[in-house]
């Protein structure tokens, strides 16, 4: 028996169902009726000679084979998107659409100057922004939902390439009347007295790694959803917090706070851009990195 060949459309429908776990949601995302999508998935299963999903009340679950195929389909779709990107962006740097993910502890302090710089220097660029925590954005990046991510980078990201932008030192923000120390040893801090971002934010994990001490305290006493909220709490005497240097100008404005430097080596985070190694838009990403550096120079003047 001769089966029909696979189509990219079927693979895109399959990827949507696999990712969303629901035929109705996948149909809505793909702008197709649910019966039509279901028929395409059945054709795909017929072509492959295997069931890819277990249909359960209220949910759809990948079979073991379906999970393996989903991983391969993601790579195929990424490769086809890259082919389109090669054709579309081969001539002009930083033109067309570029989707950038950026963590919340960078976005308010970098985007205002960066967006103004890009608008003047690269008017043909349409930047689509997504602000979220690092883990979620790296997942989106790996699956093609984002072109690149700006975050605190590490050196253990398989299949991803990094470009270092700058080192962002940490300071200790305390109430304005706390002037006991000129330099602070992070290992002497009691994490229980710190106000940090809620769990899931990399800034919280970084701060706790710097102030681990012999008492083995691993949790800070309070958590918040934004750095601005934390700074307001510190200004009102609720504790102290780590603040990245990039945020100082904005977050100190109009607040009764004092800043204290840490003893050497000062704790810091490395800020950079991350993208898929397979992406054909490396020149765009490098140009964006250069734009970030130039925009920050302008901001500091």
Tab-separated table of N, CA, C and O in Angstrom, residues 211-295:
chain	number	residue	atom	x	y	z
A	211	UNK	N	25.762	34.671	49.541
A	211	UNK	CA	25.757	34.909	50.983
A	211	UNK	C	25.609	33.619	51.788
A	211	UNK	O	25.239	33.654	52.958
A	212	UNK	N	25.882	32.469	51.182
A	212	UNK	CA	25.821	31.228	51.945
A	212	UNK	C	26.861	31.274	53.057
A	212	UNK	O	27.972	31.741	52.865
A	213	UNK	N	26.480	30.822	54.242
A	213	UNK	CA	27.398	30.884	55.367
A	213	UNK	C	27.367	29.585	56.156
A	213	UNK	O	26.660	28.641	55.798
A	214	UNK	N	28.111	29.526	57.250
A	214	UNK	CA	28.258	28.284	57.999
A	214	UNK	C	26.970	27.817	58.646
A	214	UNK	O	26.804	26.654	58.975
A	215	UNK	N	26.035	28.737	58.832
A	215	UNK	CA	24.775	28.342	59.447
A	215	UNK	C	23.885	27.571	58.476
A	215	UNK	O	22.886	27.006	58.856
A	216	UNK	N	24.259	27.592	57.221
A	216	UNK	CA	23.534	26.787	56.247
A	216	UNK	C	22.147	27.298	55.945
A	216	UNK	O	21.272	26.550	55.502
A	217	UNK	N	21.891	28.587	56.138
A	217	UNK	CA	20.572	29.141	55.837
A	217	UNK	C	20.418	29.209	54.325
A	217	UNK	O	21.264	29.739	53.618
A	218	UNK	N	19.338	28.668	53.829
A	218	UNK	CA	19.157	28.619	52.379
A	218	UNK	C	17.955	29.399	51.888
A	218	UNK	O	17.735	29.508	50.702
A	219	UNK	N	17.150	29.953	52.797
A	219	UNK	CA	15.967	30.686	52.358
A	219	UNK	C	15.955	32.087	52.937
A	219	UNK	O	16.217	32.292	54.111
A	220	UNK	N	15.643	33.058	52.098
A	220	UNK	CA	15.473	34.419	52.575
A	220	UNK	C	14.098	34.562	53.185
A	220	UNK	O	13.174	33.809	52.882
A	221	UNK	N	13.971	35.549	54.078
A	221	UNK	CA	12.725	35.662	54.827
A	221	UNK	C	11.536	36.129	54.014
A	221	UNK	O	10.409	35.735	54.277
A	222	UNK	N	11.753	36.987	53.035
A	222	UNK	CA	10.649	37.538	52.264
A	222	UNK	C	10.959	37.429	50.783
A	222	UNK	O	12.108	37.406	50.375
A	223	UNK	N	9.908	37.409	49.973
A	223	UNK	CA	10.073	37.379	48.533
A	223	UNK	C	9.102	38.332	47.881
A	223	UNK	O	8.047	38.626	48.438
A	224	UNK	N	9.413	38.844	46.705
A	224	UNK	CA	8.537	39.775	46.000
A	224	UNK	C	8.606	39.491	44.513
A	224	UNK	O	9.466	38.760	44.038
A	225	UNK	N	7.687	40.096	43.769
A	225	UNK	CA	7.597	39.814	42.338
A	225	UNK	C	8.386	40.796	41.482
A	225	UNK	O	8.585	40.551	40.307
A	226	UNK	N	8.825	41.927	42.057
A	226	UNK	CA	9.591	42.890	41.267
A	226	UNK	C	10.653	43.557	42.133
A	226	UNK	O	10.499	43.694	43.351
A	227	UNK	N	11.723	43.995	41.480
A	227	UNK	CA	12.796	44.673	42.183
A	227	UNK	C	12.317	46.003	42.757
A	227	UNK	O	12.751	46.417	43.838
A	228	UNK	N	11.417	46.677	42.056
A	228	UNK	CA	10.881	47.953	42.542
A	228	UNK	C	10.142	47.771	43.861
A	228	UNK	O	10.266	48.593	44.781
A	229	UNK	N	9.364	46.696	43.974
A	229	UNK	CA	8.659	46.404	45.231
A	229	UNK	C	9.649	46.167	46.358
A	229	UNK	O	9.479	46.661	47.478
A	230	UNK	N	10.704	45.417	46.074
A	230	UNK	CA	11.714	45.119	47.084
A	230	UNK	C	12.386	46.403	47.566
A	230	UNK	O	12.584	46.609	48.772
A	231	UNK	N	12.744	47.285	46.639
A	231	UNK	CA	13.426	48.518	47.020
A	231	UNK	C	12.539	49.394	47.897
A	231	UNK	O	13.012	50.057	48.823
A	232	UNK	N	11.240	49.389	47.632
A	232	UNK	CA	10.314	50.146	48.468
A	232	UNK	C	10.261	49.557	49.879
A	232	UNK	O	10.215	50.290	50.876
A	233	UNK	N	10.295	48.238	49.975
A	233	UNK	CA	10.282	47.578	51.285
A	233	UNK	C	11.556	47.892	52.069
A	233	UNK	O	11.514	48.169	53.273
A	234	UNK	N	12.691	47.874	51.378
A	234	UNK	CA	13.963	48.199	52.044
A	234	UNK	C	13.937	49.642	52.538
A	234	UNK	O	14.364	49.943	53.663
A	235	UNK	N	13.445	50.554	51.707
A	235	UNK	CA	13.384	51.964	52.085
A	235	UNK	C	12.536	52.175	53.337
A	235	UNK	O	12.754	53.127	54.096
A	236	UNK	N	11.589	51.268	53.573
A	236	UNK	CA	10.719	51.377	54.743
A	236	UNK	C	11.203	50.529	55.920
A	236	UNK	O	10.453	50.295	56.869
A	237	UNK	N	12.453	50.049	55.832
A	237	UNK	CA	13.066	49.409	56.970
A	237	UNK	C	12.798	47.940	57.161
A	237	UNK	O	13.029	47.392	58.242
A	238	UNK	N	12.345	47.241	56.104
A	238	UNK	CA	12.016	45.825	56.257
A	238	UNK	C	13.209	44.893	56.099
A	238	UNK	O	13.088	43.696	56.328
A	239	UNK	N	14.362	45.399	55.682
A	239	UNK	CA	15.518	44.519	55.507
A	239	UNK	C	16.500	45.119	54.521
A	239	UNK	O	16.604	46.338	54.366
A	240	UNK	N	17.226	44.272	53.829
A	240	UNK	CA	18.214	44.699	52.845
A	240	UNK	C	18.072	43.808	51.619
A	240	UNK	O	17.391	42.777	51.648
A	241	UNK	N	18.714	44.193	50.524
A	241	UNK	CA	18.643	43.376	49.318
A	241	UNK	C	19.857	43.593	48.430
A	241	UNK	O	20.547	44.614	48.515
A	242	UNK	N	20.125	42.611	47.572
A	242	UNK	CA	21.126	42.754	46.521
A	242	UNK	C	20.490	43.524	45.363
A	242	UNK	O	19.369	43.218	44.948
A	243	UNK	N	21.199	44.496	44.816
A	243	UNK	CA	20.696	45.219	43.648
A	243	UNK	C	21.772	45.226	42.564
A	243	UNK	O	22.932	45.550	42.832
A	244	UNK	N	21.424	44.851	41.343
A	244	UNK	CA	22.401	44.904	40.257
A	244	UNK	C	22.752	46.359	39.945
A	244	UNK	O	21.891	47.244	40.011
A	245	UNK	N	23.988	46.593	39.578
A	245	UNK	CA	24.436	47.962	39.294
A	245	UNK	C	23.637	48.605	38.165
A	245	UNK	O	23.384	49.814	38.179
A	246	UNK	N	23.194	47.793	37.189
A	246	UNK	CA	22.429	48.328	36.062
A	246	UNK	C	21.118	48.970	36.514
A	246	UNK	O	20.580	49.854	35.855
A	247	UNK	N	20.621	48.544	37.695
A	247	UNK	CA	19.326	49.028	38.172
A	247	UNK	C	19.427	50.202	39.138
A	247	UNK	O	18.407	50.792	39.510
A	248	UNK	N	20.634	50.554	39.550
A	248	UNK	CA	20.808	51.541	40.624
A	248	UNK	C	20.199	52.895	40.282
A	248	UNK	O	19.443	53.478	41.075
A	249	UNK	N	20.508	53.423	39.099
A	249	UNK	CA	20.036	54.765	38.741
A	249	UNK	C	18.512	54.865	38.810
A	249	UNK	O	17.957	55.831	39.342
A	250	UNK	N	17.832	53.851	38.305
A	250	UNK	CA	16.368	53.872	38.285
A	250	UNK	C	15.768	53.615	39.657
A	250	UNK	O	14.876	54.341	40.108
A	251	UNK	N	16.254	52.604	40.340
A	251	UNK	CA	15.619	52.173	41.585
A	251	UNK	C	15.961	53.039	42.801
A	251	UNK	O	15.225	53.035	43.786
A	252	UNK	N	17.039	53.781	42.744
A	252	UNK	CA	17.403	54.653	43.868
A	252	UNK	C	16.691	56.000	43.792
A	252	UNK	O	16.634	56.723	44.786
A	253	UNK	N	16.150	56.313	42.643
A	253	UNK	CA	15.556	57.633	42.428
A	253	UNK	C	14.366	57.878	43.363
A	253	UNK	O	13.395	57.130	43.352
A	254	UNK	N	14.470	58.923	44.182
A	254	UNK	CA	13.365	59.318	45.045
A	254	UNK	C	13.152	58.437	46.254
A	254	UNK	O	12.135	58.561	46.943
A	255	UNK	N	14.078	57.549	46.564
A	255	UNK	CA	13.903	56.641	47.701
A	255	UNK	C	14.985	56.877	48.746
A	255	UNK	O	16.133	57.177	48.411
A	256	UNK	N	14.628	56.713	50.003
A	256	UNK	CA	15.571	56.897	51.108
A	256	UNK	C	16.324	55.587	51.335
A	256	UNK	O	15.948	54.756	52.156
A	257	UNK	N	17.385	55.441	50.581
A	257	UNK	CA	18.181	54.221	50.601
A	257	UNK	C	19.660	54.562	50.627
A	257	UNK	O	20.071	55.653	50.206
A	258	UNK	N	20.454	53.620	51.082
A	258	UNK	CA	21.906	53.730	51.007
A	258	UNK	C	22.446	52.492	50.307
A	258	UNK	O	21.837	51.415	50.363
A	259	UNK	N	23.570	52.651	49.625
A	259	UNK	CA	24.207	51.532	48.927
A	259	UNK	C	25.542	51.228	49.565
A	259	UNK	O	26.294	52.135	49.927
A	260	UNK	N	25.851	49.950	49.688
A	260	UNK	CA	27.130	49.521	50.242
A	260	UNK	C	27.797	48.565	49.270
A	260	UNK	O	27.153	47.646	48.742
A	261	UNK	N	29.090	48.798	49.012
A	261	UNK	CA	29.863	47.915	48.149
A	261	UNK	C	30.268	46.667	48.918
A	261	UNK	O	30.410	46.685	50.149
A	262	UNK	N	30.484	45.585	48.180
A	262	UNK	CA	30.960	44.344	48.785
A	262	UNK	C	32.483	44.293	48.745
A	262	UNK	O	33.130	44.953	47.927
A	263	UNK	N	33.040	43.499	49.640
A	263	UNK	CA	34.487	43.281	49.633
A	263	UNK	C	34.887	42.506	48.381
A	263	UNK	O	34.084	41.773	47.790
A	264	UNK	N	36.133	42.676	47.975
A	264	UNK	CA	36.628	41.975	46.781
A	264	UNK	C	36.786	40.483	47.075
A	264	UNK	O	37.140	40.102	48.190
A	265	UNK	N	36.532	39.632	46.083
A	265	UNK	CA	36.015	39.978	44.762
A	265	UNK	C	34.514	40.274	44.821
A	265	UNK	O	33.749	39.476	45.382
A	266	UNK	N	34.120	41.419	44.276
A	266	UNK	CA	32.718	41.818	44.345
A	266	UNK	C	31.841	40.835	43.571
A	266	UNK	O	32.162	40.480	42.436
A	267	UNK	N	30.731	40.393	44.173
A	267	UNK	CA	29.830	39.498	43.442
A	267	UNK	C	29.228	40.193	42.227
A	267	UNK	O	28.971	41.405	42.262
A	268	UNK	N	29.048	39.459	41.179
A	268	UNK	CA	28.501	40.037	39.947
A	268	UNK	C	27.835	38.947	39.118
A	268	UNK	O	27.959	37.761	39.417
A	269	UNK	N	27.154	39.358	38.099
A	269	UNK	CA	26.578	38.421	37.129
A	269	UNK	C	27.029	38.835	35.738
A	269	UNK	O	27.265	40.024	35.471
A	270	UNK	N	27.179	37.865	34.854
A	270	UNK	CA	27.570	38.138	33.474
A	270	UNK	C	26.317	38.227	32.609
A	270	UNK	O	25.553	37.268	32.522
A	271	UNK	N	26.134	39.368	31.990
A	271	UNK	CA	24.966	39.583	31.140
A	271	UNK	C	25.353	39.359	29.684
A	271	UNK	O	26.394	39.834	29.222
A	272	UNK	N	24.513	38.633	28.967
A	272	UNK	CA	24.818	38.372	27.566
A	272	UNK	C	23.600	37.994	26.762
A	272	UNK	O	22.484	37.923	27.281
A	273	UNK	N	23.832	37.781	25.493
A	273	UNK	CA	22.802	37.297	24.570
A	273	UNK	C	23.027	35.817	24.304
A	273	UNK	O	24.175	35.357	24.234
A	274	UNK	N	21.943	35.087	24.146
A	274	UNK	CA	22.003	33.650	23.880
A	274	UNK	C	21.112	33.337	22.686
A	274	UNK	O	19.983	33.845	22.597
A	275	UNK	N	21.604	32.516	21.765
A	275	UNK	CA	20.802	32.105	20.618
A	275	UNK	C	21.157	30.675	20.225
A	275	UNK	O	22.151	30.119	20.684
A	276	UNK	N	20.333	30.080	19.381
A	276	UNK	CA	20.590	28.716	18.910
A	276	UNK	C	21.800	28.706	17.978
A	276	UNK	O	21.918	29.557	17.086
A	277	UNK	N	22.672	27.749	18.158
A	277	UNK	CA	23.845	27.642	17.296
A	277	UNK	C	23.452	27.444	15.838
A	277	UNK	O	24.186	27.839	14.932
A	278	UNK	N	22.288	26.829	15.623
A	278	UNK	CA	21.857	26.533	14.256
A	278	UNK	C	21.240	27.742	13.557
A	278	UNK	O	20.974	27.692	12.350
A	279	UNK	N	21.005	28.826	14.265
A	279	UNK	CA	20.338	29.980	13.661
A	279	UNK	C	21.238	30.635	12.611
A	279	UNK	O	22.434	30.826	12.841
A	280	UNK	N	20.677	31.029	11.467
A	280	UNK	CA	21.483	31.682	10.439
A	280	UNK	C	21.615	33.194	10.663
A	280	UNK	O	22.225	33.880	9.848
A	281	UNK	N	21.070	33.711	11.773
A	281	UNK	CA	21.040	35.157	11.967
A	281	UNK	C	22.108	35.639	12.967
A	281	UNK	O	21.940	36.649	13.642
A	282	UNK	N	23.212	34.943	13.017
A	282	UNK	CA	24.265	35.289	13.976
A	282	UNK	C	24.741	36.731	13.797
A	282	UNK	O	24.998	37.440	14.777
A	283	UNK	N	24.861	37.189	12.552
A	283	UNK	CA	25.309	38.571	12.318
A	283	UNK	C	24.322	39.571	12.896
A	283	UNK	O	24.711	40.619	13.421
A	284	UNK	N	23.026	39.261	12.807
A	284	UNK	CA	22.011	40.121	13.416
A	284	UNK	C	22.187	40.173	14.927
A	284	UNK	O	22.099	41.238	15.552
A	285	UNK	N	22.409	39.017	15.516
A	285	UNK	CA	22.522	38.938	16.973
A	285	UNK	C	23.774	39.681	17.458
A	285	UNK	O	23.736	40.373	18.480
A	286	UNK	N	24.871	39.525	16.727
A	286	UNK	CA	26.090	40.235	17.102
A	286	UNK	C	25.905	41.741	16.962
A	286	UNK	O	26.397	42.527	17.787
A	287	UNK	N	25.171	42.157	15.919
A	287	UNK	CA	24.893	43.581	15.735
A	287	UNK	C	24.001	44.114	16.854
A	287	UNK	O	24.172	45.247	17.324
A	288	UNK	N	23.059	43.285	17.304
A	288	UNK	CA	22.210	43.706	18.414
A	288	UNK	C	23.035	43.842	19.689
A	288	UNK	O	22.836	44.768	20.481
A	289	UNK	N	23.969	42.921	19.903
A	289	UNK	CA	24.849	43.015	21.056
A	289	UNK	C	25.659	44.300	21.040
A	289	UNK	O	25.790	44.979	22.067
A	290	UNK	N	26.173	44.659	19.876
A	290	UNK	CA	26.920	45.914	19.742
A	290	UNK	C	26.009	47.111	20.015
A	290	UNK	O	26.433	48.096	20.631
A	291	UNK	N	24.748	47.009	19.581
A	291	UNK	CA	23.783	48.093	19.816
A	291	UNK	C	23.498	48.264	21.302
A	291	UNK	O	23.356	49.392	21.791
A	292	UNK	N	23.406	47.142	22.026
A	292	UNK	CA	23.187	47.214	23.477
A	292	UNK	C	24.330	47.968	24.142
A	292	UNK	O	24.113	48.870	24.969
A	293	UNK	N	25.558	47.640	23.775
A	293	UNK	CA	26.727	48.292	24.371
A	293	UNK	C	26.741	49.787	24.056
A	293	UNK	O	27.028	50.619	24.929
A	294	UNK	N	26.418	50.143	22.822
A	294	UNK	CA	26.398	51.558	22.439
A	294	UNK	C	25.290	52.310	23.158
A	294	UNK	O	25.477	53.452	23.604
A	295	UNK	N	24.127	51.687	23.274
A	295	UNK	CA	22.997	52.322	23.950
A	295	UNK	C	23.318	52.576	25.415
A	295	UNK	O	22.947	53.615	25.977
